[in-house]
PDB file of C-alpha atoms in Angstrom:
ATOM      1  CA  GLY A 144      83.671 112.984  93.931  1.00  0.00           C
ATOM      2  CA  ILE A 145      85.861 110.514  92.141  1.00  0.00           C
ATOM      3  CA  GLN A 146      84.163 107.736  90.188  1.00  0.00           C
ATOM      4  CA  VAL A 147      85.466 104.156  90.142  1.00  0.00           C
ATOM      5  CA  GLU A 148      84.251 101.640  87.584  1.00  0.00           C
ATOM      6  CA  GLN A 149      85.184  97.987  87.634  1.00  0.00           C
ATOM      7  CA  SER A 150      84.746  95.440  84.882  1.00  0.00           C
ATOM      8  CA  PRO A 151      83.533  92.855  84.355  1.00  0.00           C
ATOM      9  CA  PRO A 152      80.928  92.760  87.120  1.00  0.00           C
ATOM     10  CA  ASP A 153      80.882  88.970  87.075  1.00  0.00           C
ATOM     11  CA  LEU A 154      83.421  86.439  85.863  1.00  0.00           C
ATOM     12  CA  ILE A 155      83.229  82.654  85.844  1.00  0.00           C
ATOM     13  CA  LEU A 156      86.378  80.635  85.182  1.00  0.00           C
ATOM     14  CA  GLN A 157      87.516  77.059  85.130  1.00  0.00           C
ATOM     15  CA  GLU A 158      90.342  76.255  87.499  1.00  0.00           C
ATOM     16  CA  GLY A 159      93.673  76.923  85.815  1.00  0.00           C
ATOM     17  CA  ALA A 160      92.441  79.745  83.598  1.00  0.00           C
ATOM     18  CA  ASN A 161      93.881  83.273  83.582  1.00  0.00           C
ATOM     19  CA  SER A 162      91.884  86.469  83.979  1.00  0.00           C
ATOM     20  CA  THR A 163      92.204  90.236  83.899  1.00  0.00           C
ATOM     21  CA  LEU A 164      90.097  92.576  86.014  1.00  0.00           C
ATOM     22  CA  ARG A 165      89.940  96.271  85.190  1.00  0.00           C
ATOM     23  CA  CYS A 166      89.459  99.401  87.291  1.00  0.00           C
ATOM     24  CA  ASN A 167      88.874 102.824  85.687  1.00  0.00           C
ATOM     25  CA  PHE A 168      88.893 105.987  87.760  1.00  0.00           C
ATOM     26  CA  SER A 169      87.883 109.515  86.923  1.00  0.00           C
ATOM     27  CA  ASP A 170      90.586 111.645  88.549  1.00  0.00           C
ATOM     28  CA  SER A 171      94.246 111.613  89.565  1.00  0.00           C
ATOM     29  CA  VAL A 172      94.868 109.426  92.586  1.00  0.00           C
ATOM     30  CA  ASN A 173      97.609 109.096  95.148  1.00  0.00           C
ATOM     31  CA  ASN A 174      96.386 105.774  96.480  1.00  0.00           C
ATOM     32  CA  LEU A 175      95.006 102.742  94.682  1.00  0.00           C
ATOM     33  CA  GLN A 176      94.466  99.401  96.363  1.00  0.00           C
ATOM     34  CA  TRP A 177      93.108  96.060  95.217  1.00  0.00           C
ATOM     35  CA  PHE A 178      91.240  93.956  97.766  1.00  0.00           C
ATOM     36  CA  HIS A 179      89.863  90.435  97.749  1.00  0.00           C
ATOM     37  CA  GLN A 180      86.730  89.895  99.813  1.00  0.00           C
ATOM     38  CA  ASN A 181      86.558  86.270 100.807  1.00  0.00           C
ATOM     39  CA  PRO A 182      83.354  84.293 101.483  1.00  0.00           C
ATOM     40  CA  TRP A 183      83.542  85.269 105.176  1.00  0.00           C
ATOM     41  CA  GLY A 184      83.424  88.943 104.245  1.00  0.00           C
ATOM     42  CA  GLN A 185      87.008  89.781 105.138  1.00  0.00           C
ATOM     43  CA  LEU A 186      88.794  92.378 103.013  1.00  0.00           C
ATOM     44  CA  ILE A 187      92.231  91.105 102.134  1.00  0.00           C
ATOM     45  CA  ASN A 188      94.655  93.738 100.860  1.00  0.00           C
ATOM     46  CA  LEU A 189      96.263  92.453  97.668  1.00  0.00           C
ATOM     47  CA  PHE A 190      98.194  95.433  96.350  1.00  0.00           C
ATOM     48  CA  TYR A 191      98.919  99.052  97.105  1.00  0.00           C
ATOM     49  CA  ILE A 192      99.635 100.303  93.602  1.00  0.00           C
ATOM     50  CA  PRO A 193      99.020 103.979  92.751  1.00  0.00           C
ATOM     51  CA  SER A 194     101.349 103.510  89.772  1.00  0.00           C
ATOM     52  CA  GLY A 195     103.601 100.916  88.179  1.00  0.00           C
ATOM     53  CA  THR A 196     103.545  97.140  88.323  1.00  0.00           C
ATOM     54  CA  LYS A 197     103.725  94.690  91.206  1.00  0.00           C
ATOM     55  CA  GLN A 198     103.625  90.920  91.421  1.00  0.00           C
ATOM     56  CA  ASN A 199     102.824  88.576  94.264  1.00  0.00           C
ATOM     57  CA  GLY A 200     102.794  84.920  93.310  1.00  0.00           C
ATOM     58  CA  ARG A 201     100.026  84.239  90.801  1.00  0.00           C
ATOM     59  CA  LEU A 202      98.682  87.765  91.131  1.00  0.00           C
ATOM     60  CA  SER A 203     100.034  90.888  89.537  1.00  0.00           C
ATOM     61  CA  ALA A 204      98.740  94.423  89.097  1.00  0.00           C
ATOM     62  CA  THR A 205      99.511  97.335  86.849  1.00  0.00           C
ATOM     63  CA  THR A 206      98.350 100.922  87.235  1.00  0.00           C
ATOM     64  CA  VAL A 207      98.713 103.442  84.414  1.00  0.00           C
ATOM     65  CA  ALA A 208      98.044 106.604  86.370  1.00  0.00           C
ATOM     66  CA  THR A 209      98.222 108.929  83.357  1.00  0.00           C
ATOM     67  CA  GLU A 210      95.438 106.965  81.672  1.00  0.00           C
ATOM     68  CA  ARG A 211      93.497 106.428  84.907  1.00  0.00           C
ATOM     69  CA  TYR A 212      93.161 102.688  84.970  1.00  0.00           C
ATOM     70  CA  SER A 213      94.493  99.676  86.809  1.00  0.00           C
ATOM     71  CA  LEU A 214      94.518  95.992  85.917  1.00  0.00           C
ATOM     72  CA  LEU A 215      94.625  92.977  88.189  1.00  0.00           C
ATOM     73  CA  TYR A 216      95.902  89.747  86.638  1.00  0.00           C
ATOM     74  CA  ILE A 217      95.151  86.352  88.092  1.00  0.00           C
ATOM     75  CA  SER A 218      97.036  83.462  86.550  1.00  0.00           C
ATOM     76  CA  SER A 219      96.374  79.733  86.964  1.00  0.00           C
ATOM     77  CA  SER A 220      93.236  80.474  88.962  1.00  0.00           C
ATOM     78  CA  GLN A 221      92.249  78.271  91.897  1.00  0.00           C
ATOM     79  CA  THR A 222      88.893  77.757  93.580  1.00  0.00           C
ATOM     80  CA  THR A 223      90.200  79.686  96.585  1.00  0.00           C
ATOM     81  CA  ASP A 224      90.482  82.761  94.351  1.00  0.00           C
ATOM     82  CA  SER A 225      86.690  82.977  94.289  1.00  0.00           C
ATOM     83  CA  GLY A 226      85.137  86.040  95.894  1.00  0.00           C
ATOM     84  CA  VAL A 227      84.701  89.709  95.145  1.00  0.00           C
ATOM     85  CA  TYR A 228      87.628  91.839  94.005  1.00  0.00           C
ATOM     86  CA  PHE A 229      87.444  95.529  94.830  1.00  0.00           C
ATOM     87  CA  CYS A 230      89.478  98.412  93.540  1.00  0.00           C
ATOM     88  CA  ALA A 231      89.624 101.448  95.843  1.00  0.00           C
ATOM     89  CA  VAL A 232      91.204 104.838  95.253  1.00  0.00           C
ATOM     90  CA  SER A 233      91.781 108.086  97.070  1.00  0.00           C
ATOM     91  CA  THR A 234      92.880 111.570  96.055  1.00  0.00           C
ATOM     92  CA  SER A 235      95.041 113.833  98.203  1.00  0.00           C
ATOM     93  CA  GLY A 236      95.073 111.321 101.053  1.00  0.00           C
ATOM     94  CA  SER A 237      91.328 111.527 101.566  1.00  0.00           C
ATOM     95  CA  ARG A 238      88.726 108.800 101.941  1.00  0.00           C
ATOM     96  CA  LEU A 239      88.984 105.603  99.931  1.00  0.00           C
ATOM     97  CA  THR A 240      86.298 105.281  97.254  1.00  0.00           C
ATOM     98  CA  PHE A 241      85.493 101.713  96.309  1.00  0.00           C
ATOM     99  CA  GLY A 242      84.266 100.359  93.015  1.00  0.00           C
ATOM    100  CA  GLU A 243      81.299  98.015  92.754  1.00  0.00           C
ATOM    101  CA  GLY A 244      83.585  95.003  92.578  1.00  0.00           C
ATOM    102  CA  THR A 245      84.057  92.001  90.301  1.00  0.00           C
ATOM    103  CA  GLN A 246      82.442  88.769  91.496  1.00  0.00           C
ATOM    104  CA  LEU A 247      84.824  85.961  90.521  1.00  0.00           C
ATOM    105  CA  THR A 248      83.761  82.330  90.585  1.00  0.00           C
ATOM    106  CA  VAL A 249      86.374  79.661  89.875  1.00  0.00           C
ATOM    107  CA  ASN A 250      84.901  76.237  89.219  1.00  0.00           C
ATOM    108  CA  PRO A 251      86.882  73.018  89.778  1.00  0.00           C
TER     109      PRO A 251
ATOM    110  CA  GLU B  53     102.454  91.347 110.036  1.00  0.00           C
ATOM    111  CA  PRO B  54     100.581  93.947 112.134  1.00  0.00           C
ATOM    112  CA  GLU B  55      96.812  93.649 112.082  1.00  0.00           C
ATOM    113  CA  VAL B  56      93.768  95.771 112.756  1.00  0.00           C
ATOM    114  CA  THR B  57      91.604  93.850 115.223  1.00  0.00           C
ATOM    115  CA  GLN B  58      87.827  94.210 115.387  1.00  0.00           C
ATOM    116  CA  THR B  59      85.417  92.868 117.986  1.00  0.00           C
ATOM    117  CA  PRO B  60      82.915  91.344 118.006  1.00  0.00           C
ATOM    118  CA  SER B  61      82.980  89.527 114.664  1.00  0.00           C
ATOM    119  CA  HIS B  62      79.193  89.313 114.667  1.00  0.00           C
ATOM    120  CA  GLN B  63      76.614  91.218 116.720  1.00  0.00           C
ATOM    121  CA  VAL B  64      72.868  90.883 116.737  1.00  0.00           C
ATOM    122  CA  THR B  65      70.863  93.688 118.302  1.00  0.00           C
ATOM    123  CA  GLN B  66      67.249  94.708 118.574  1.00  0.00           C
ATOM    124  CA  MET B  67      66.008  97.744 116.718  1.00  0.00           C
ATOM    125  CA  GLY B  68      66.295 100.845 118.870  1.00  0.00           C
ATOM    126  CA  GLN B  69      69.208  99.555 120.918  1.00  0.00           C
ATOM    127  CA  GLU B  70      72.657 101.154 121.043  1.00  0.00           C
ATOM    128  CA  VAL B  71      75.705  99.215 119.850  1.00  0.00           C
ATOM    129  CA  ILE B  72      79.410  99.858 120.172  1.00  0.00           C
ATOM    130  CA  LEU B  73      81.782  98.338 117.662  1.00  0.00           C
ATOM    131  CA  ARG B  74      85.384  98.102 118.751  1.00  0.00           C
ATOM    132  CA  CYS B  75      88.653  98.274 116.864  1.00  0.00           C
ATOM    133  CA  VAL B  76      92.303  98.147 117.829  1.00  0.00           C
ATOM    134  CA  PRO B  77      94.282  99.871 115.052  1.00  0.00           C
ATOM    135  CA  ILE B  78      97.934  99.154 114.316  1.00  0.00           C
ATOM    136  CA  SER B  79      99.918 100.701 117.138  1.00  0.00           C
ATOM    137  CA  ASN B  80     102.008 103.270 115.247  1.00  0.00           C
ATOM    138  CA  HIS B  81      99.213 104.344 112.926  1.00  0.00           C
ATOM    139  CA  LEU B  82      97.800 107.845 113.261  1.00  0.00           C
ATOM    140  CA  TYR B  83      94.692 107.845 111.042  1.00  0.00           C
ATOM    141  CA  PHE B  84      91.656 105.713 111.749  1.00  0.00           C
ATOM    142  CA  TYR B  85      88.585 105.027 109.657  1.00  0.00           C
ATOM    143  CA  TRP B  86      85.220 103.316 109.659  1.00  0.00           C
ATOM    144  CA  TYR B  87      83.635 101.930 106.505  1.00  0.00           C
ATOM    145  CA  ARG B  88      80.337 100.150 105.985  1.00  0.00           C
ATOM    146  CA  GLN B  89      79.184  97.516 103.514  1.00  0.00           C
ATOM    147  CA  ILE B  90      75.513  96.686 103.194  1.00  0.00           C
ATOM    148  CA  LEU B  91      75.066  93.089 102.010  1.00  0.00           C
ATOM    149  CA  GLY B  92      75.696  92.783  98.285  1.00  0.00           C
ATOM    150  CA  GLN B  93      76.808  96.382  97.887  1.00  0.00           C
ATOM    151  CA  LYS B  94      80.119  98.180  97.716  1.00  0.00           C
ATOM    152  CA  VAL B  95      82.136  99.409 100.668  1.00  0.00           C
ATOM    153  CA  GLU B  96      81.275 102.979 101.727  1.00  0.00           C
ATOM    154  CA  PHE B  97      83.283 105.481 103.761  1.00  0.00           C
ATOM    155  CA  LEU B  98      81.779 106.635 107.050  1.00  0.00           C
ATOM    156  CA  VAL B  99      84.353 108.671 108.949  1.00  0.00           C
ATOM    157  CA  SER B 100      88.042 109.380 109.432  1.00  0.00           C
ATOM    158  CA  PHE B 101      89.650 110.306 112.742  1.00  0.00           C
ATOM    159  CA  TYR B 102      92.953 111.965 113.513  1.00  0.00           C
ATOM    160  CA  ASN B 103      94.448 113.608 116.568  1.00  0.00           C
ATOM    161  CA  ASN B 104      91.369 112.796 118.647  1.00  0.00           C
ATOM    162  CA  GLU B 105      88.887 114.412 116.349  1.00  0.00           C
ATOM    163  CA  ILE B 106      86.891 113.695 113.222  1.00  0.00           C
ATOM    164  CA  SER B 107      88.801 114.845 110.144  1.00  0.00           C
ATOM    165  CA  GLU B 108      86.229 113.887 107.529  1.00  0.00           C
ATOM    166  CA  LYS B 109      82.790 112.291 107.483  1.00  0.00           C
ATOM    167  CA  SER B 110      80.349 111.188 104.838  1.00  0.00           C
ATOM    168  CA  GLU B 111      76.682 112.036 104.483  1.00  0.00           C
ATOM    169  CA  ILE B 112      75.898 108.630 105.969  1.00  0.00           C
ATOM    170  CA  PHE B 113      77.569 109.587 109.254  1.00  0.00           C
ATOM    171  CA  ASP B 114      74.732 111.503 110.844  1.00  0.00           C
ATOM    172  CA  ASP B 115      73.893 112.226 114.500  1.00  0.00           C
ATOM    173  CA  GLN B 116      73.090 108.556 115.046  1.00  0.00           C
ATOM    174  CA  PHE B 117      76.789 107.752 114.818  1.00  0.00           C
ATOM    175  CA  SER B 118      79.749 108.755 116.946  1.00  0.00           C
ATOM    176  CA  VAL B 119      83.390 107.717 117.204  1.00  0.00           C
ATOM    177  CA  GLU B 120      85.807 107.770 120.076  1.00  0.00           C
ATOM    178  CA  ARG B 121      89.335 106.791 120.972  1.00  0.00           C
ATOM    179  CA  PRO B 122      88.768 106.265 124.677  1.00  0.00           C
ATOM    180  CA  ASP B 123      92.122 104.944 125.857  1.00  0.00           C
ATOM    181  CA  GLY B 124      94.842 105.453 123.266  1.00  0.00           C
ATOM    182  CA  SER B 125      94.522 101.995 121.766  1.00  0.00           C
ATOM    183  CA  ASN B 126      90.844 101.300 121.063  1.00  0.00           C
ATOM    184  CA  PHE B 127      88.807 103.089 118.414  1.00  0.00           C
ATOM    185  CA  THR B 128      85.051 102.704 118.715  1.00  0.00           C
ATOM    186  CA  LEU B 129      81.990 103.339 116.575  1.00  0.00           C
ATOM    187  CA  LYS B 130      78.756 103.887 118.478  1.00  0.00           C
ATOM    188  CA  ILE B 131      75.406 103.595 116.759  1.00  0.00           C
ATOM    189  CA  ARG B 132      72.526 104.996 118.773  1.00  0.00           C
ATOM    190  CA  SER B 133      68.977 103.721 118.361  1.00  0.00           C
ATOM    191  CA  THR B 134      69.784 101.184 115.651  1.00  0.00           C
ATOM    192  CA  LYS B 135      67.510 100.777 112.650  1.00  0.00           C
ATOM    193  CA  LEU B 136      66.970  97.777 110.395  1.00  0.00           C
ATOM    194  CA  GLU B 137      68.899  99.518 107.624  1.00  0.00           C
ATOM    195  CA  ASP B 138      71.987  99.724 109.849  1.00  0.00           C
ATOM    196  CA  SER B 139      72.473  95.992 109.267  1.00  0.00           C
ATOM    197  CA  ALA B 140      75.800  95.767 107.465  1.00  0.00           C
ATOM    198  CA  MET B 141      79.426  94.775 107.749  1.00  0.00           C
ATOM    199  CA  TYR B 142      81.424  97.491 109.473  1.00  0.00           C
ATOM    200  CA  PHE B 143      85.135  97.721 108.761  1.00  0.00           C
ATOM    201  CA  CYS B 144      87.746  99.592 110.730  1.00  0.00           C
ATOM    202  CA  ALA B 145      90.938 100.689 108.977  1.00  0.00           C
ATOM    203  CA  SER B 146      94.087 102.543 109.900  1.00  0.00           C
ATOM    204  CA  SER B 147      97.020 104.163 108.123  1.00  0.00           C
ATOM    205  CA  PRO B 148     100.341 105.553 109.332  1.00  0.00           C
ATOM    206  CA  GLN B 149      99.869 108.919 107.685  1.00  0.00           C
ATOM    207  CA  ARG B 150      97.383 110.713 105.501  1.00  0.00           C
ATOM    208  CA  ARG B 151      99.459 110.437 102.356  1.00  0.00           C
ATOM    209  CA  THR B 152     100.295 106.847 102.969  1.00  0.00           C
ATOM    210  CA  ASN B 153     102.898 104.968 100.994  1.00  0.00           C
ATOM    211  CA  TYR B 154     101.567 101.692 102.265  1.00  0.00           C
ATOM    212  CA  GLY B 155      97.837 101.932 101.856  1.00  0.00           C
ATOM    213  CA  TYR B 156      95.174 101.385 104.440  1.00  0.00           C
ATOM    214  CA  THR B 157      95.024  98.245 106.560  1.00  0.00           C
ATOM    215  CA  PHE B 158      91.523  96.925 107.140  1.00  0.00           C
ATOM    216  CA  GLY B 159      90.233  94.797 109.983  1.00  0.00           C
ATOM    217  CA  SER B 160      88.186  91.645 109.456  1.00  0.00           C
ATOM    218  CA  GLY B 161      84.931  93.457 110.055  1.00  0.00           C
ATOM    219  CA  THR B 162      81.969  93.259 112.413  1.00  0.00           C
ATOM    220  CA  ARG B 163      78.760  91.928 110.921  1.00  0.00           C
ATOM    221  CA  LEU B 164      75.904  93.846 112.567  1.00  0.00           C
ATOM    222  CA  THR B 165      72.422  92.423 112.299  1.00  0.00           C
ATOM    223  CA  VAL B 166      69.528  94.554 113.536  1.00  0.00           C
ATOM    224  CA  VAL B 167      66.313  92.608 114.175  1.00  0.00           C
TER     225      VAL B 167
END
């Protein structure tokens, strides 16, 4: 099956800093989503982005499908951004395969 | 914005008991899914469901598990004879079509604790 690798596994920032999270995948995909898992365990859908670039406030994402990677940018980080960020992909409309996640901690 | 609703948010059960986790997918969605996340691990696919039957299942989804859409709105996951290792967060998800242009919408999860 498809492999999904996320980096870095852990990231600690000071409030106000910017960061880039990376997701590499091993095959062509027709779906790629970024999720934020908050401290209560809820999965919040950030972006559906199988290709191209999208922005939503302080967050933006870029997927380069031909090179099989996606990047999630967080600018001016806030303590509420803390949590685990997951990348998930699927091929041919099949099951979503999740990466291991990036644990982000934003300190005040 | 339409939501996927899961109940209960937290369930504690004794080992060996049966549990039913409930989900109400988004009303015009056609594909339904269950995923599982053991504490500290990544989210894993369990099963997908379309047109009142299982369309795909993972190796985790053995005879202990079953899914049902009993009344056209609810989508349930039944776990028979629960084991300690079934303790996890269970997520329901739905999508309007298989090749979705919108991605999958996930519910808030049910945290199952088996004691």
